[in-house]
Amino acid sequence: MSLFGTHTTDDPEGTRRVAQALAATLAAGDLVLLDGDLGTGKTVFVQGLAAGLGMDPGQVTSPTFTLVHEYSGGRLPLQHVDLYRLGATDLDEVGLDPDLAARGVVAVEWAERLLQRALPGAIRVGLRAAADDRREIRIERR
Ligand code: ADP
Ligand code: MG
């Protein structure tokens, strides 16, 4: 099964497993852009990324009041951004630590709010609720 393409999951654990498989392929400087309606599993997916990087997934919650959460202790540091409460914004304005971004992975929920549409090399993850607990997860790199 290739990582890139569409996956279907039937529970949050399945979505975390897909994200864990992606995490195994990530390298320093990678940017993971997540899109999908509220409740489709973007935060669950980031929990899987954290688990796959060797961190406790239980510490991953949506950054709402602080815009960026930082998780360390894994193979690569992870910065987690949620743009839900923001309007169109620039990735440089959300308070990412640029040094940490270069050394680690950045995951962005509601990435469609980014003004920079062309982020070459970014991994795009699109989530869609197909039924009650069923999610379609499309992963592409561009
Ligand atoms: P988002 O960050 O996209 O708003 P969350 O990850 O916070 O969404 O929440 C997803 C919700 O959907 C959780 O309550 C989770 O338990 C539920 N859920 C049900 N089925 C799935 C699935 N297959 N994958 C991910 N989450 C699922
Ligand atoms: Mg979320």
PDB file of C-alpha atoms and ligand atoms in Angstrom:
ATOM      1  CA  MET A   1       0.000   0.000   0.000  1.00  0.00           C
ATOM      2  CA  SER A   2       1.466   3.327  -1.016  1.00  0.00           C
ATOM      3  CA  LEU A   3       1.341   6.176   1.442  1.00  0.00           C
ATOM      4  CA  PHE A   4       0.427   8.653  -1.222  1.00  0.00           C
ATOM      5  CA  GLY A   5      -3.126   8.318  -2.441  1.00  0.00           C
ATOM      6  CA  THR A   6      -6.396   7.822  -0.623  1.00  0.00           C
ATOM      7  CA  HIS A   7      -6.873   5.811   2.554  1.00  0.00           C
ATOM      8  CA  THR A   8     -10.147   4.941   4.234  1.00  0.00           C
ATOM      9  CA  THR A   9     -10.296   4.517   7.993  1.00  0.00           C
ATOM     10  CA  ASP A  10     -13.167   3.354  10.198  1.00  0.00           C
ATOM     11  CA  ASP A  11     -12.062   4.717  13.554  1.00  0.00           C
ATOM     12  CA  PRO A  12      -9.633   7.270  15.030  1.00  0.00           C
ATOM     13  CA  GLU A  13      -7.064   4.530  15.607  1.00  0.00           C
ATOM     14  CA  GLY A  14      -7.056   3.785  11.883  1.00  0.00           C
ATOM     15  CA  THR A  15      -6.401   7.453  11.118  1.00  0.00           C
ATOM     16  CA  ARG A  16      -3.581   7.501  13.664  1.00  0.00           C
ATOM     17  CA  ARG A  17      -2.056   4.439  11.988  1.00  0.00           C
ATOM     18  CA  VAL A  18      -2.027   6.156   8.584  1.00  0.00           C
ATOM     19  CA  ALA A  19      -0.383   9.207  10.151  1.00  0.00           C
ATOM     20  CA  GLN A  20       2.172   7.029  11.930  1.00  0.00           C
ATOM     21  CA  ALA A  21       3.152   5.467   8.628  1.00  0.00           C
ATOM     22  CA  LEU A  22       3.588   8.950   7.169  1.00  0.00           C
ATOM     23  CA  ALA A  23       5.628  10.050  10.190  1.00  0.00           C
ATOM     24  CA  ALA A  24       8.128   7.285   9.520  1.00  0.00           C
ATOM     25  CA  THR A  25       8.946   8.922   6.173  1.00  0.00           C
ATOM     26  CA  LEU A  26       9.280  12.497   7.463  1.00  0.00           C
ATOM     27  CA  ALA A  27      12.548  14.397   7.604  1.00  0.00           C
ATOM     28  CA  ALA A  28      13.758  17.654   9.112  1.00  0.00           C
ATOM     29  CA  GLY A  29      12.101  20.636   7.444  1.00  0.00           C
ATOM     30  CA  ASP A  30       8.983  18.767   6.318  1.00  0.00           C
ATOM     31  CA  LEU A  31       5.677  20.601   6.295  1.00  0.00           C
ATOM     32  CA  VAL A  32       2.395  18.704   6.614  1.00  0.00           C
ATOM     33  CA  LEU A  33      -0.665  20.719   5.549  1.00  0.00           C
ATOM     34  CA  LEU A  34      -3.996  19.386   6.812  1.00  0.00           C
ATOM     35  CA  ASP A  35      -7.386  20.323   5.444  1.00  0.00           C
ATOM     36  CA  GLY A  36     -10.868  19.067   6.120  1.00  0.00           C
ATOM     37  CA  ASP A  37     -14.021  20.222   7.893  1.00  0.00           C
ATOM     38  CA  LEU A  38     -14.330  20.440  11.645  1.00  0.00           C
ATOM     39  CA  GLY A  39     -14.290  16.989  13.205  1.00  0.00           C
ATOM     40  CA  THR A  40     -12.846  15.146  10.231  1.00  0.00           C
ATOM     41  CA  GLY A  41      -9.733  14.112  12.185  1.00  0.00           C
ATOM     42  CA  LYS A  42      -6.991  16.646  11.574  1.00  0.00           C
ATOM     43  CA  THR A  43      -5.993  16.683  15.247  1.00  0.00           C
ATOM     44  CA  VAL A  44      -6.304  12.894  15.435  1.00  0.00           C
ATOM     45  CA  PHE A  45      -3.956  12.719  12.438  1.00  0.00           C
ATOM     46  CA  VAL A  46      -1.414  14.961  14.198  1.00  0.00           C
ATOM     47  CA  GLN A  47      -1.651  12.638  17.227  1.00  0.00           C
ATOM     48  CA  GLY A  48      -0.607   9.835  14.892  1.00  0.00           C
ATOM     49  CA  LEU A  49       2.277  11.921  13.572  1.00  0.00           C
ATOM     50  CA  ALA A  50       3.460  12.468  17.140  1.00  0.00           C
ATOM     51  CA  ALA A  51       3.176   8.764  17.938  1.00  0.00           C
ATOM     52  CA  GLY A  52       5.066   7.911  14.766  1.00  0.00           C
ATOM     53  CA  LEU A  53       7.824  10.316  15.722  1.00  0.00           C
ATOM     54  CA  GLY A  54       8.097   8.586  19.066  1.00  0.00           C
ATOM     55  CA  MET A  55       6.212  11.064  21.227  1.00  0.00           C
ATOM     56  CA  ASP A  56       3.218  10.659  23.499  1.00  0.00           C
ATOM     57  CA  PRO A  57       0.160  11.277  21.286  1.00  0.00           C
ATOM     58  CA  GLY A  58      -1.861  12.142  24.387  1.00  0.00           C
ATOM     59  CA  GLN A  59      -0.181  15.523  24.633  1.00  0.00           C
ATOM     60  CA  VAL A  60      -1.487  16.571  21.203  1.00  0.00           C
ATOM     61  CA  THR A  61      -4.485  18.889  21.333  1.00  0.00           C
ATOM     62  CA  SER A  62      -5.538  21.603  18.913  1.00  0.00           C
ATOM     63  CA  PRO A  63      -3.612  24.797  19.563  1.00  0.00           C
ATOM     64  CA  THR A  64      -6.376  27.342  19.854  1.00  0.00           C
ATOM     65  CA  PHE A  65      -5.369  30.172  22.135  1.00  0.00           C
ATOM     66  CA  THR A  66      -1.684  29.625  21.661  1.00  0.00           C
ATOM     67  CA  LEU A  67      -1.337  29.231  17.926  1.00  0.00           C
ATOM     68  CA  VAL A  68       1.553  26.817  18.038  1.00  0.00           C
ATOM     69  CA  HIS A  69       2.155  23.758  20.179  1.00  0.00           C
ATOM     70  CA  GLU A  70       5.618  22.280  20.351  1.00  0.00           C
ATOM     71  CA  TYR A  71       6.236  18.625  21.079  1.00  0.00           C
ATOM     72  CA  SER A  72       9.698  17.280  21.701  1.00  0.00           C
ATOM     73  CA  GLY A  73      11.329  14.066  22.799  1.00  0.00           C
ATOM     74  CA  GLY A  74      10.786  12.205  19.547  1.00  0.00           C
ATOM     75  CA  ARG A  75      12.931  11.453  16.511  1.00  0.00           C
ATOM     76  CA  LEU A  76      12.212  15.001  15.247  1.00  0.00           C
ATOM     77  CA  PRO A  77      10.615  17.959  17.065  1.00  0.00           C
ATOM     78  CA  LEU A  78       7.038  18.687  15.970  1.00  0.00           C
ATOM     79  CA  GLN A  79       5.358  22.079  15.790  1.00  0.00           C
ATOM     80  CA  HIS A  80       1.564  21.992  15.499  1.00  0.00           C
ATOM     81  CA  VAL A  81      -0.396  24.986  14.230  1.00  0.00           C
ATOM     82  CA  ASP A  82      -4.168  25.462  13.953  1.00  0.00           C
ATOM     83  CA  LEU A  83      -5.383  28.331  11.796  1.00  0.00           C
ATOM     84  CA  TYR A  84      -9.086  27.775  12.533  1.00  0.00           C
ATOM     85  CA  ARG A  85      -9.490  31.003  14.460  1.00  0.00           C
ATOM     86  CA  LEU A  86      -7.440  33.040  12.036  1.00  0.00           C
ATOM     87  CA  GLY A  87      -8.379  34.565   8.759  1.00  0.00           C
ATOM     88  CA  ALA A  88      -6.078  34.242   5.803  1.00  0.00           C
ATOM     89  CA  THR A  89      -2.606  34.277   7.203  1.00  0.00           C
ATOM     90  CA  ASP A  90       1.022  33.844   6.404  1.00  0.00           C
ATOM     91  CA  LEU A  91       2.989  30.962   7.857  1.00  0.00           C
ATOM     92  CA  ASP A  92       5.675  33.429   8.924  1.00  0.00           C
ATOM     93  CA  GLU A  93       3.199  35.286  11.137  1.00  0.00           C
ATOM     94  CA  VAL A  94       1.917  32.470  13.311  1.00  0.00           C
ATOM     95  CA  GLY A  95       4.908  32.369  15.625  1.00  0.00           C
ATOM     96  CA  LEU A  96       6.666  29.243  14.462  1.00  0.00           C
ATOM     97  CA  ASP A  97      10.174  28.823  15.765  1.00  0.00           C
ATOM     98  CA  PRO A  98      12.174  28.891  12.502  1.00  0.00           C
ATOM     99  CA  ASP A  99      15.082  26.980  13.966  1.00  0.00           C
ATOM    100  CA  LEU A 100      12.777  24.261  15.246  1.00  0.00           C
ATOM    101  CA  ALA A 101      10.996  24.210  11.882  1.00  0.00           C
ATOM    102  CA  ALA A 102      14.285  23.603  10.096  1.00  0.00           C
ATOM    103  CA  ARG A 103      15.212  20.820  12.508  1.00  0.00           C
ATOM    104  CA  GLY A 104      11.815  19.222  12.693  1.00  0.00           C
ATOM    105  CA  VAL A 105       8.318  18.821  11.296  1.00  0.00           C
ATOM    106  CA  VAL A 106       5.550  21.427  11.096  1.00  0.00           C
ATOM    107  CA  ALA A 107       1.909  20.286  10.919  1.00  0.00           C
ATOM    108  CA  VAL A 108      -0.766  22.878  10.061  1.00  0.00           C
ATOM    109  CA  GLU A 109      -4.512  22.391  10.591  1.00  0.00           C
ATOM    110  CA  TRP A 110      -6.798  24.480   8.342  1.00  0.00           C
ATOM    111  CA  ALA A 111      -3.921  25.004   5.924  1.00  0.00           C
ATOM    112  CA  GLU A 112      -6.387  26.361   3.344  1.00  0.00           C
ATOM    113  CA  ARG A 113      -6.192  29.606   5.328  1.00  0.00           C
ATOM    114  CA  LEU A 114      -2.577  30.049   4.356  1.00  0.00           C
ATOM    115  CA  LEU A 115      -1.951  32.853   1.931  1.00  0.00           C
ATOM    116  CA  GLN A 116       1.044  31.006   0.547  1.00  0.00           C
ATOM    117  CA  ARG A 117      -0.693  28.431  -1.613  1.00  0.00           C
ATOM    118  CA  ALA A 118       2.494  27.286  -3.265  1.00  0.00           C
ATOM    119  CA  LEU A 119       4.641  25.641  -0.631  1.00  0.00           C
ATOM    120  CA  PRO A 120       6.845  23.381  -2.721  1.00  0.00           C
ATOM    121  CA  GLY A 121       7.539  19.979  -1.243  1.00  0.00           C
ATOM    122  CA  ALA A 122       4.752  20.258   1.316  1.00  0.00           C
ATOM    123  CA  ILE A 123       2.752  17.140   2.093  1.00  0.00           C
ATOM    124  CA  ARG A 124      -0.971  17.752   1.723  1.00  0.00           C
ATOM    125  CA  VAL A 125      -3.404  15.735   3.779  1.00  0.00           C
ATOM    126  CA  GLY A 126      -7.081  16.139   2.946  1.00  0.00           C
ATOM    127  CA  LEU A 127      -9.644  14.577   5.270  1.00  0.00           C
ATOM    128  CA  ARG A 128     -13.284  13.973   4.506  1.00  0.00           C
ATOM    129  CA  ALA A 129     -16.028  12.371   6.560  1.00  0.00           C
ATOM    130  CA  ALA A 130     -17.510   9.642   4.382  1.00  0.00           C
ATOM    131  CA  ALA A 131     -19.904   8.264   7.015  1.00  0.00           C
ATOM    132  CA  ASP A 132     -20.254   8.311  10.816  1.00  0.00           C
ATOM    133  CA  ASP A 133     -16.783   7.055  11.688  1.00  0.00           C
ATOM    134  CA  ARG A 134     -15.446   6.604   8.192  1.00  0.00           C
ATOM    135  CA  ARG A 135     -12.869   9.043   6.920  1.00  0.00           C
ATOM    136  CA  GLU A 136     -11.230   9.384   3.540  1.00  0.00           C
ATOM    137  CA  ILE A 137      -7.684  10.631   3.842  1.00  0.00           C
ATOM    138  CA  ARG A 138      -5.894  11.803   0.744  1.00  0.00           C
ATOM    139  CA  ILE A 139      -2.127  12.260   1.001  1.00  0.00           C
ATOM    140  CA  GLU A 140      -0.102  13.934  -1.709  1.00  0.00           C
ATOM    141  CA  ARG A 141       3.227  15.660  -1.980  1.00  0.00           C
ATOM    142  CA  ARG A 142       3.604  18.827  -3.998  1.00  0.00           C
TER     143      ARG A 142
HETATM  144  P1  ADP B   1     -10.483  18.180  13.542  1.00  0.00           P
HETATM  145  O1  ADP B   1      -9.145  18.461  14.144  1.00  0.00           O
HETATM  146  O2  ADP B   1     -10.412  17.869  12.057  1.00  0.00           O
HETATM  147  O3  ADP B   1     -11.503  19.220  13.828  1.00  0.00           O
HETATM  148  P2  ADP B   1     -10.544  16.062  15.491  1.00  0.00           P
HETATM  149  O4  ADP B   1      -9.352  15.245  15.142  1.00  0.00           O
HETATM  150  O5  ADP B   1     -10.420  17.004  16.642  1.00  0.00           O
HETATM  151  O6  ADP B   1     -11.033  16.842  14.176  1.00  0.00           O
HETATM  152  O7  ADP B   1     -11.775  15.148  15.796  1.00  0.00           O
HETATM  153  C1  ADP B   1     -12.166  14.079  14.972  1.00  0.00           C
HETATM  154  C2  ADP B   1     -13.360  13.433  15.656  1.00  0.00           C
HETATM  155  O8  ADP B   1     -13.905  12.399  14.838  1.00  0.00           O
HETATM  156  C3  ADP B   1     -12.978  12.785  16.980  1.00  0.00           C
HETATM  157  O9  ADP B   1     -14.038  12.958  17.882  1.00  0.00           O
HETATM  158  C4  ADP B   1     -12.829  11.323  16.597  1.00  0.00           C
HETATM  159  O10 ADP B   1     -13.065  10.454  17.679  1.00  0.00           O
HETATM  160  C5  ADP B   1     -13.892  11.180  15.545  1.00  0.00           C
HETATM  161  N1  ADP B   1     -13.653  10.102  14.555  1.00  0.00           N
HETATM  162  C6  ADP B   1     -14.511   9.126  14.260  1.00  0.00           C
HETATM  163  N2  ADP B   1     -14.040   8.324  13.305  1.00  0.00           N
HETATM  164  C7  ADP B   1     -12.804   8.798  12.988  1.00  0.00           C
HETATM  165  C8  ADP B   1     -11.812   8.376  12.053  1.00  0.00           C
HETATM  166  N3  ADP B   1     -11.993   7.341  11.210  1.00  0.00           N
HETATM  167  N4  ADP B   1     -10.673   9.098  11.996  1.00  0.00           N
HETATM  168  C9  ADP B   1     -10.504  10.167  12.801  1.00  0.00           C
HETATM  169  N5  ADP B   1     -11.400  10.622  13.692  1.00  0.00           N
HETATM  170  C10 ADP B   1     -12.562   9.944  13.791  1.00  0.00           C
HETATM  171 MG    MG B   2      -8.333  20.113  15.168  1.00  0.00          MG
END
